[in-house]
């Protein structure tokens, strides 16, 4: 009977730890809506997620997301919804097609940020959290493990093939709208997008 009590205490504490990690990072997770003009002149709306970060070598704050969430949208047509209810617009968008990553620079400085981790320190089986706004439901968290590392030459499809050379694979649930959201280790550090 004592082993069951100890095991139950350990599981409760593990759950509390996961909750603390999610609560620490959630204020830096954003929901993104962007509008751009399609080939036929129609307006196309994209939605996704992102994470507010800062850099030790560059001034200011920025949002990291997937390129396909914001590609072709002028900065004024990109709405970045913060956890505190504010909506921001970036003043500059930098993107890289080969990695499907975009970095959006912000003028605001009073926004919570997350911290970078090192994905090289992860092993297969490490527990991770995927955070974002799937289906437009902000502040969503799913849990999984690192299923594989070093996935190479994976094609993501589309009109131009995007080739990524070092994917992490996770079994955490990733749904439409999660694109660009952070993958978090149990220390609350961003280890993937």
PDB file of C-alpha atoms in Angstrom:
ATOM      1  CA  UNK A   1       0.000   0.000   0.000  1.00  0.00           C
ATOM      2  CA  UNK A   2       2.853   2.409   0.770  1.00  0.00           C
ATOM      3  CA  UNK A   3       4.242   2.025  -2.758  1.00  0.00           C
ATOM      4  CA  UNK A   4       0.888   3.100  -4.228  1.00  0.00           C
ATOM      5  CA  UNK A   5       0.802   6.225  -2.064  1.00  0.00           C
ATOM      6  CA  UNK A   6       4.378   7.166  -3.044  1.00  0.00           C
ATOM      7  CA  UNK A   7       3.596   6.477  -6.707  1.00  0.00           C
ATOM      8  CA  UNK A   8       0.447   8.587  -6.482  1.00  0.00           C
ATOM      9  CA  UNK A   9       2.397  11.445  -4.870  1.00  0.00           C
ATOM     10  CA  UNK A  10       5.018  11.274  -7.628  1.00  0.00           C
ATOM     11  CA  UNK A  11       2.329  11.395 -10.339  1.00  0.00           C
ATOM     12  CA  UNK A  12       0.563  14.327  -8.692  1.00  0.00           C
ATOM     13  CA  UNK A  13       3.850  16.238  -8.440  1.00  0.00           C
ATOM     14  CA  UNK A  14       4.666  15.458 -12.092  1.00  0.00           C
ATOM     15  CA  UNK A  15       1.266  16.855 -13.080  1.00  0.00           C
ATOM     16  CA  UNK A  16       1.879  19.994 -11.019  1.00  0.00           C
ATOM     17  CA  UNK A  17       5.266  20.439 -12.688  1.00  0.00           C
ATOM     18  CA  UNK A  18       3.735  20.198 -16.183  1.00  0.00           C
ATOM     19  CA  UNK A  19       1.121  22.743 -15.165  1.00  0.00           C
ATOM     20  CA  UNK A  20       3.808  25.151 -13.874  1.00  0.00           C
ATOM     21  CA  UNK A  21       5.816  24.836 -17.092  1.00  0.00           C
ATOM     22  CA  UNK A  22       2.730  25.553 -19.231  1.00  0.00           C
ATOM     23  CA  UNK A  23       1.745  28.523 -17.042  1.00  0.00           C
ATOM     24  CA  UNK A  24       5.268  29.969 -17.292  1.00  0.00           C
ATOM     25  CA  UNK A  25       5.402  29.804 -21.108  1.00  0.00           C
ATOM     26  CA  UNK A  26       1.734  30.528 -21.998  1.00  0.00           C
ATOM     27  CA  UNK A  27       2.038  34.354 -21.784  1.00  0.00           C
ATOM     28  CA  UNK A  28       4.655  34.244 -24.584  1.00  0.00           C
ATOM     29  CA  UNK A  29       2.582  32.022 -26.912  1.00  0.00           C
ATOM     30  CA  UNK A  30       0.617  33.950 -29.546  1.00  0.00           C
ATOM     31  CA  UNK A  31      -2.208  33.308 -31.998  1.00  0.00           C
ATOM     32  CA  UNK A  32      -1.540  34.705 -35.474  1.00  0.00           C
ATOM     33  CA  UNK A  33      -3.994  35.699 -38.204  1.00  0.00           C
ATOM     34  CA  UNK A  34      -2.715  37.007 -41.522  1.00  0.00           C
ATOM     35  CA  UNK A  35      -4.356  38.098 -44.765  1.00  0.00           C
ATOM     36  CA  UNK A  36      -2.730  38.083 -48.172  1.00  0.00           C
ATOM     37  CA  UNK A  37      -3.927  38.323 -51.732  1.00  0.00           C
ATOM     38  CA  UNK A  38      -4.259  35.072 -53.655  1.00  0.00           C
ATOM     39  CA  UNK A  39      -3.462  34.521 -57.315  1.00  0.00           C
ATOM     40  CA  UNK A  40      -7.005  35.368 -58.380  1.00  0.00           C
ATOM     41  CA  UNK A  41      -7.139  38.525 -56.271  1.00  0.00           C
ATOM     42  CA  UNK A  42      -9.143  36.925 -53.452  1.00  0.00           C
ATOM     43  CA  UNK A  43      -8.135  37.491 -49.840  1.00  0.00           C
ATOM     44  CA  UNK A  44      -6.687  34.400 -48.189  1.00  0.00           C
ATOM     45  CA  UNK A  45      -6.636  34.169 -44.394  1.00  0.00           C
ATOM     46  CA  UNK A  46      -4.031  32.044 -42.644  1.00  0.00           C
ATOM     47  CA  UNK A  47      -3.980  31.221 -38.954  1.00  0.00           C
ATOM     48  CA  UNK A  48      -1.270  29.785 -36.789  1.00  0.00           C
ATOM     49  CA  UNK A  49       0.707  30.163 -33.619  1.00  0.00           C
ATOM     50  CA  UNK A  50       4.025  31.641 -32.582  1.00  0.00           C
ATOM     51  CA  UNK A  51       6.235  32.447 -29.646  1.00  0.00           C
ATOM     52  CA  UNK A  52       7.610  35.805 -28.440  1.00  0.00           C
ATOM     53  CA  UNK A  53      11.387  35.687 -28.005  1.00  0.00           C
ATOM     54  CA  UNK A  54      14.378  37.936 -27.533  1.00  0.00           C
ATOM     55  CA  UNK A  55      17.960  37.558 -28.660  1.00  0.00           C
ATOM     56  CA  UNK A  56      21.214  38.218 -26.825  1.00  0.00           C
ATOM     57  CA  UNK A  57      22.631  39.732 -30.050  1.00  0.00           C
ATOM     58  CA  UNK A  58      19.685  41.739 -31.439  1.00  0.00           C
ATOM     59  CA  UNK A  59      17.664  44.451 -29.751  1.00  0.00           C
ATOM     60  CA  UNK A  60      13.916  44.275 -29.328  1.00  0.00           C
ATOM     61  CA  UNK A  61      11.406  41.470 -29.246  1.00  0.00           C
ATOM     62  CA  UNK A  62      10.290  39.221 -32.061  1.00  0.00           C
ATOM     63  CA  UNK A  63       7.777  36.471 -32.799  1.00  0.00           C
ATOM     64  CA  UNK A  64       8.993  33.206 -34.332  1.00  0.00           C
ATOM     65  CA  UNK A  65       6.479  31.228 -36.389  1.00  0.00           C
ATOM     66  CA  UNK A  66       6.257  29.141 -39.554  1.00  0.00           C
ATOM     67  CA  UNK A  67       6.743  31.046 -42.798  1.00  0.00           C
ATOM     68  CA  UNK A  68       3.602  29.604 -44.378  1.00  0.00           C
ATOM     69  CA  UNK A  69       1.491  31.303 -41.663  1.00  0.00           C
ATOM     70  CA  UNK A  70       2.533  34.824 -42.739  1.00  0.00           C
ATOM     71  CA  UNK A  71       4.070  34.568 -46.224  1.00  0.00           C
ATOM     72  CA  UNK A  72       2.839  37.258 -48.598  1.00  0.00           C
ATOM     73  CA  UNK A  73       1.008  39.216 -45.906  1.00  0.00           C
ATOM     74  CA  UNK A  74       2.021  42.842 -45.363  1.00  0.00           C
ATOM     75  CA  UNK A  75       2.901  43.554 -41.704  1.00  0.00           C
ATOM     76  CA  UNK A  76      -0.278  45.630 -41.222  1.00  0.00           C
ATOM     77  CA  UNK A  77      -2.337  42.568 -42.240  1.00  0.00           C
ATOM     78  CA  UNK A  78      -0.733  40.331 -39.600  1.00  0.00           C
ATOM     79  CA  UNK A  79      -2.567  40.251 -36.260  1.00  0.00           C
ATOM     80  CA  UNK A  80      -0.577  38.855 -33.346  1.00  0.00           C
ATOM     81  CA  UNK A  81      -2.976  38.046 -30.494  1.00  0.00           C
ATOM     82  CA  UNK A  82      -1.268  38.061 -27.097  1.00  0.00           C
ATOM     83  CA  UNK A  83      -2.408  36.067 -24.084  1.00  0.00           C
ATOM     84  CA  UNK A  84      -3.284  39.350 -22.316  1.00  0.00           C
ATOM     85  CA  UNK A  85      -5.800  40.265 -25.054  1.00  0.00           C
ATOM     86  CA  UNK A  86      -3.723  42.825 -26.942  1.00  0.00           C
ATOM     87  CA  UNK A  87      -3.350  42.604 -30.721  1.00  0.00           C
ATOM     88  CA  UNK A  88      -0.009  43.670 -32.182  1.00  0.00           C
ATOM     89  CA  UNK A  89       1.307  44.106 -35.721  1.00  0.00           C
ATOM     90  CA  UNK A  90       4.934  43.473 -36.609  1.00  0.00           C
ATOM     91  CA  UNK A  91       6.904  46.263 -38.248  1.00  0.00           C
ATOM     92  CA  UNK A  92       9.170  43.870 -40.154  1.00  0.00           C
ATOM     93  CA  UNK A  93       8.875  40.258 -41.322  1.00  0.00           C
ATOM     94  CA  UNK A  94      11.887  38.143 -42.236  1.00  0.00           C
ATOM     95  CA  UNK A  95      11.364  34.658 -43.621  1.00  0.00           C
ATOM     96  CA  UNK A  96      13.303  31.682 -44.901  1.00  0.00           C
ATOM     97  CA  UNK A  97      11.595  29.393 -47.391  1.00  0.00           C
ATOM     98  CA  UNK A  98      14.064  26.522 -46.984  1.00  0.00           C
ATOM     99  CA  UNK A  99      13.289  26.124 -43.271  1.00  0.00           C
ATOM    100  CA  UNK A 100       9.691  27.452 -43.286  1.00  0.00           C
ATOM    101  CA  UNK A 101      10.588  29.870 -40.472  1.00  0.00           C
ATOM    102  CA  UNK A 102       9.539  33.517 -40.156  1.00  0.00           C
ATOM    103  CA  UNK A 103      10.701  36.114 -37.640  1.00  0.00           C
ATOM    104  CA  UNK A 104       8.481  39.145 -37.030  1.00  0.00           C
ATOM    105  CA  UNK A 105       9.992  42.127 -35.252  1.00  0.00           C
ATOM    106  CA  UNK A 106       7.865  44.006 -32.714  1.00  0.00           C
ATOM    107  CA  UNK A 107       8.016  47.630 -31.592  1.00  0.00           C
ATOM    108  CA  UNK A 108       6.518  46.780 -28.200  1.00  0.00           C
ATOM    109  CA  UNK A 109       8.833  45.875 -25.341  1.00  0.00           C
ATOM    110  CA  UNK A 110       6.311  45.084 -22.584  1.00  0.00           C
ATOM    111  CA  UNK A 111       5.542  41.548 -23.754  1.00  0.00           C
ATOM    112  CA  UNK A 112       6.470  38.330 -21.933  1.00  0.00           C
ATOM    113  CA  UNK A 113       9.080  36.249 -23.710  1.00  0.00           C
ATOM    114  CA  UNK A 114      10.103  32.611 -23.633  1.00  0.00           C
ATOM    115  CA  UNK A 115      13.669  31.325 -23.498  1.00  0.00           C
ATOM    116  CA  UNK A 116      15.580  29.255 -26.045  1.00  0.00           C
ATOM    117  CA  UNK A 117      16.644  25.735 -25.180  1.00  0.00           C
ATOM    118  CA  UNK A 118      19.000  23.397 -27.014  1.00  0.00           C
ATOM    119  CA  UNK A 119      17.344  20.599 -28.992  1.00  0.00           C
ATOM    120  CA  UNK A 120      20.705  18.798 -29.131  1.00  0.00           C
ATOM    121  CA  UNK A 121      20.199  18.052 -25.421  1.00  0.00           C
ATOM    122  CA  UNK A 122      17.014  16.091 -26.143  1.00  0.00           C
ATOM    123  CA  UNK A 123      16.968  12.336 -26.492  1.00  0.00           C
ATOM    124  CA  UNK A 124      14.335  10.059 -27.940  1.00  0.00           C
ATOM    125  CA  UNK A 125      11.754   9.585 -25.193  1.00  0.00           C
ATOM    126  CA  UNK A 126      12.089  13.058 -23.623  1.00  0.00           C
ATOM    127  CA  UNK A 127       8.706  14.531 -22.709  1.00  0.00           C
ATOM    128  CA  UNK A 128       7.770  17.755 -24.559  1.00  0.00           C
ATOM    129  CA  UNK A 129       4.788  20.100 -24.721  1.00  0.00           C
ATOM    130  CA  UNK A 130       3.358  21.529 -27.957  1.00  0.00           C
ATOM    131  CA  UNK A 131       1.729  24.901 -27.371  1.00  0.00           C
ATOM    132  CA  UNK A 132      -0.397  27.069 -29.615  1.00  0.00           C
ATOM    133  CA  UNK A 133      -3.890  27.786 -30.843  1.00  0.00           C
ATOM    134  CA  UNK A 134      -5.256  24.822 -32.800  1.00  0.00           C
ATOM    135  CA  UNK A 135      -8.609  25.487 -34.454  1.00  0.00           C
ATOM    136  CA  UNK A 136      -8.375  29.066 -33.116  1.00  0.00           C
ATOM    137  CA  UNK A 137      -8.501  27.848 -29.499  1.00  0.00           C
ATOM    138  CA  UNK A 138      -5.779  29.884 -27.852  1.00  0.00           C
ATOM    139  CA  UNK A 139      -3.562  28.735 -25.006  1.00  0.00           C
ATOM    140  CA  UNK A 140      -3.753  25.038 -25.884  1.00  0.00           C
ATOM    141  CA  UNK A 141      -1.159  22.573 -24.594  1.00  0.00           C
ATOM    142  CA  UNK A 142      -0.585  18.966 -25.661  1.00  0.00           C
ATOM    143  CA  UNK A 143       2.022  16.535 -24.383  1.00  0.00           C
ATOM    144  CA  UNK A 144       4.122  13.891 -26.087  1.00  0.00           C
ATOM    145  CA  UNK A 145       7.632  12.605 -26.400  1.00  0.00           C
ATOM    146  CA  UNK A 146      10.485  13.084 -28.825  1.00  0.00           C
ATOM    147  CA  UNK A 147       9.834  10.146 -31.136  1.00  0.00           C
ATOM    148  CA  UNK A 148      12.878  10.612 -33.376  1.00  0.00           C
ATOM    149  CA  UNK A 149      15.679  13.089 -34.054  1.00  0.00           C
ATOM    150  CA  UNK A 150      17.610  14.075 -37.135  1.00  0.00           C
ATOM    151  CA  UNK A 151      14.858  13.430 -39.669  1.00  0.00           C
ATOM    152  CA  UNK A 152      16.393  14.576 -42.952  1.00  0.00           C
ATOM    153  CA  UNK A 153      15.187  15.521 -46.436  1.00  0.00           C
ATOM    154  CA  UNK A 154      11.530  15.552 -45.510  1.00  0.00           C
ATOM    155  CA  UNK A 155       9.319  17.233 -48.087  1.00  0.00           C
ATOM    156  CA  UNK A 156       6.427  19.309 -46.738  1.00  0.00           C
ATOM    157  CA  UNK A 157       4.733  19.616 -50.131  1.00  0.00           C
ATOM    158  CA  UNK A 158       3.209  22.682 -51.726  1.00  0.00           C
ATOM    159  CA  UNK A 159       4.012  24.477 -54.957  1.00  0.00           C
ATOM    160  CA  UNK A 160       7.686  24.731 -53.974  1.00  0.00           C
ATOM    161  CA  UNK A 161       9.190  21.916 -52.013  1.00  0.00           C
ATOM    162  CA  UNK A 162      10.404  22.927 -48.553  1.00  0.00           C
ATOM    163  CA  UNK A 163      13.249  20.743 -47.444  1.00  0.00           C
ATOM    164  CA  UNK A 164      14.129  20.600 -43.753  1.00  0.00           C
ATOM    165  CA  UNK A 165      17.371  18.961 -42.809  1.00  0.00           C
ATOM    166  CA  UNK A 166      17.072  18.210 -39.100  1.00  0.00           C
ATOM    167  CA  UNK A 167      13.512  17.639 -37.891  1.00  0.00           C
ATOM    168  CA  UNK A 168      12.523  16.586 -34.402  1.00  0.00           C
ATOM    169  CA  UNK A 169       9.614  14.163 -34.527  1.00  0.00           C
ATOM    170  CA  UNK A 170       7.054  14.197 -31.715  1.00  0.00           C
ATOM    171  CA  UNK A 171       3.828  12.378 -31.020  1.00  0.00           C
ATOM    172  CA  UNK A 172       2.351  15.458 -29.260  1.00  0.00           C
ATOM    173  CA  UNK A 173      -0.936  16.358 -30.969  1.00  0.00           C
ATOM    174  CA  UNK A 174      -0.380  19.026 -33.642  1.00  0.00           C
ATOM    175  CA  UNK A 175      -3.598  20.291 -35.243  1.00  0.00           C
ATOM    176  CA  UNK A 176      -4.501  23.010 -37.787  1.00  0.00           C
ATOM    177  CA  UNK A 177      -3.616  26.344 -36.174  1.00  0.00           C
ATOM    178  CA  UNK A 178      -0.678  24.896 -34.218  1.00  0.00           C
ATOM    179  CA  UNK A 179       1.713  25.757 -37.083  1.00  0.00           C
ATOM    180  CA  UNK A 180       4.487  27.965 -35.776  1.00  0.00           C
ATOM    181  CA  UNK A 181       3.816  27.219 -32.129  1.00  0.00           C
ATOM    182  CA  UNK A 182       6.663  26.250 -29.809  1.00  0.00           C
ATOM    183  CA  UNK A 183       7.753  22.811 -28.711  1.00  0.00           C
ATOM    184  CA  UNK A 184       8.780  23.131 -25.049  1.00  0.00           C
ATOM    185  CA  UNK A 185      10.986  20.914 -22.908  1.00  0.00           C
ATOM    186  CA  UNK A 186      10.187  20.216 -19.253  1.00  0.00           C
ATOM    187  CA  UNK A 187      12.358  23.138 -18.194  1.00  0.00           C
ATOM    188  CA  UNK A 188      10.051  25.514 -20.083  1.00  0.00           C
ATOM    189  CA  UNK A 189      12.603  26.152 -22.852  1.00  0.00           C
ATOM    190  CA  UNK A 190      11.765  26.385 -26.568  1.00  0.00           C
ATOM    191  CA  UNK A 191      13.399  23.459 -28.371  1.00  0.00           C
ATOM    192  CA  UNK A 192      11.462  23.568 -31.637  1.00  0.00           C
ATOM    193  CA  UNK A 193       8.878  25.405 -33.737  1.00  0.00           C
TER     194      UNK A 193
END
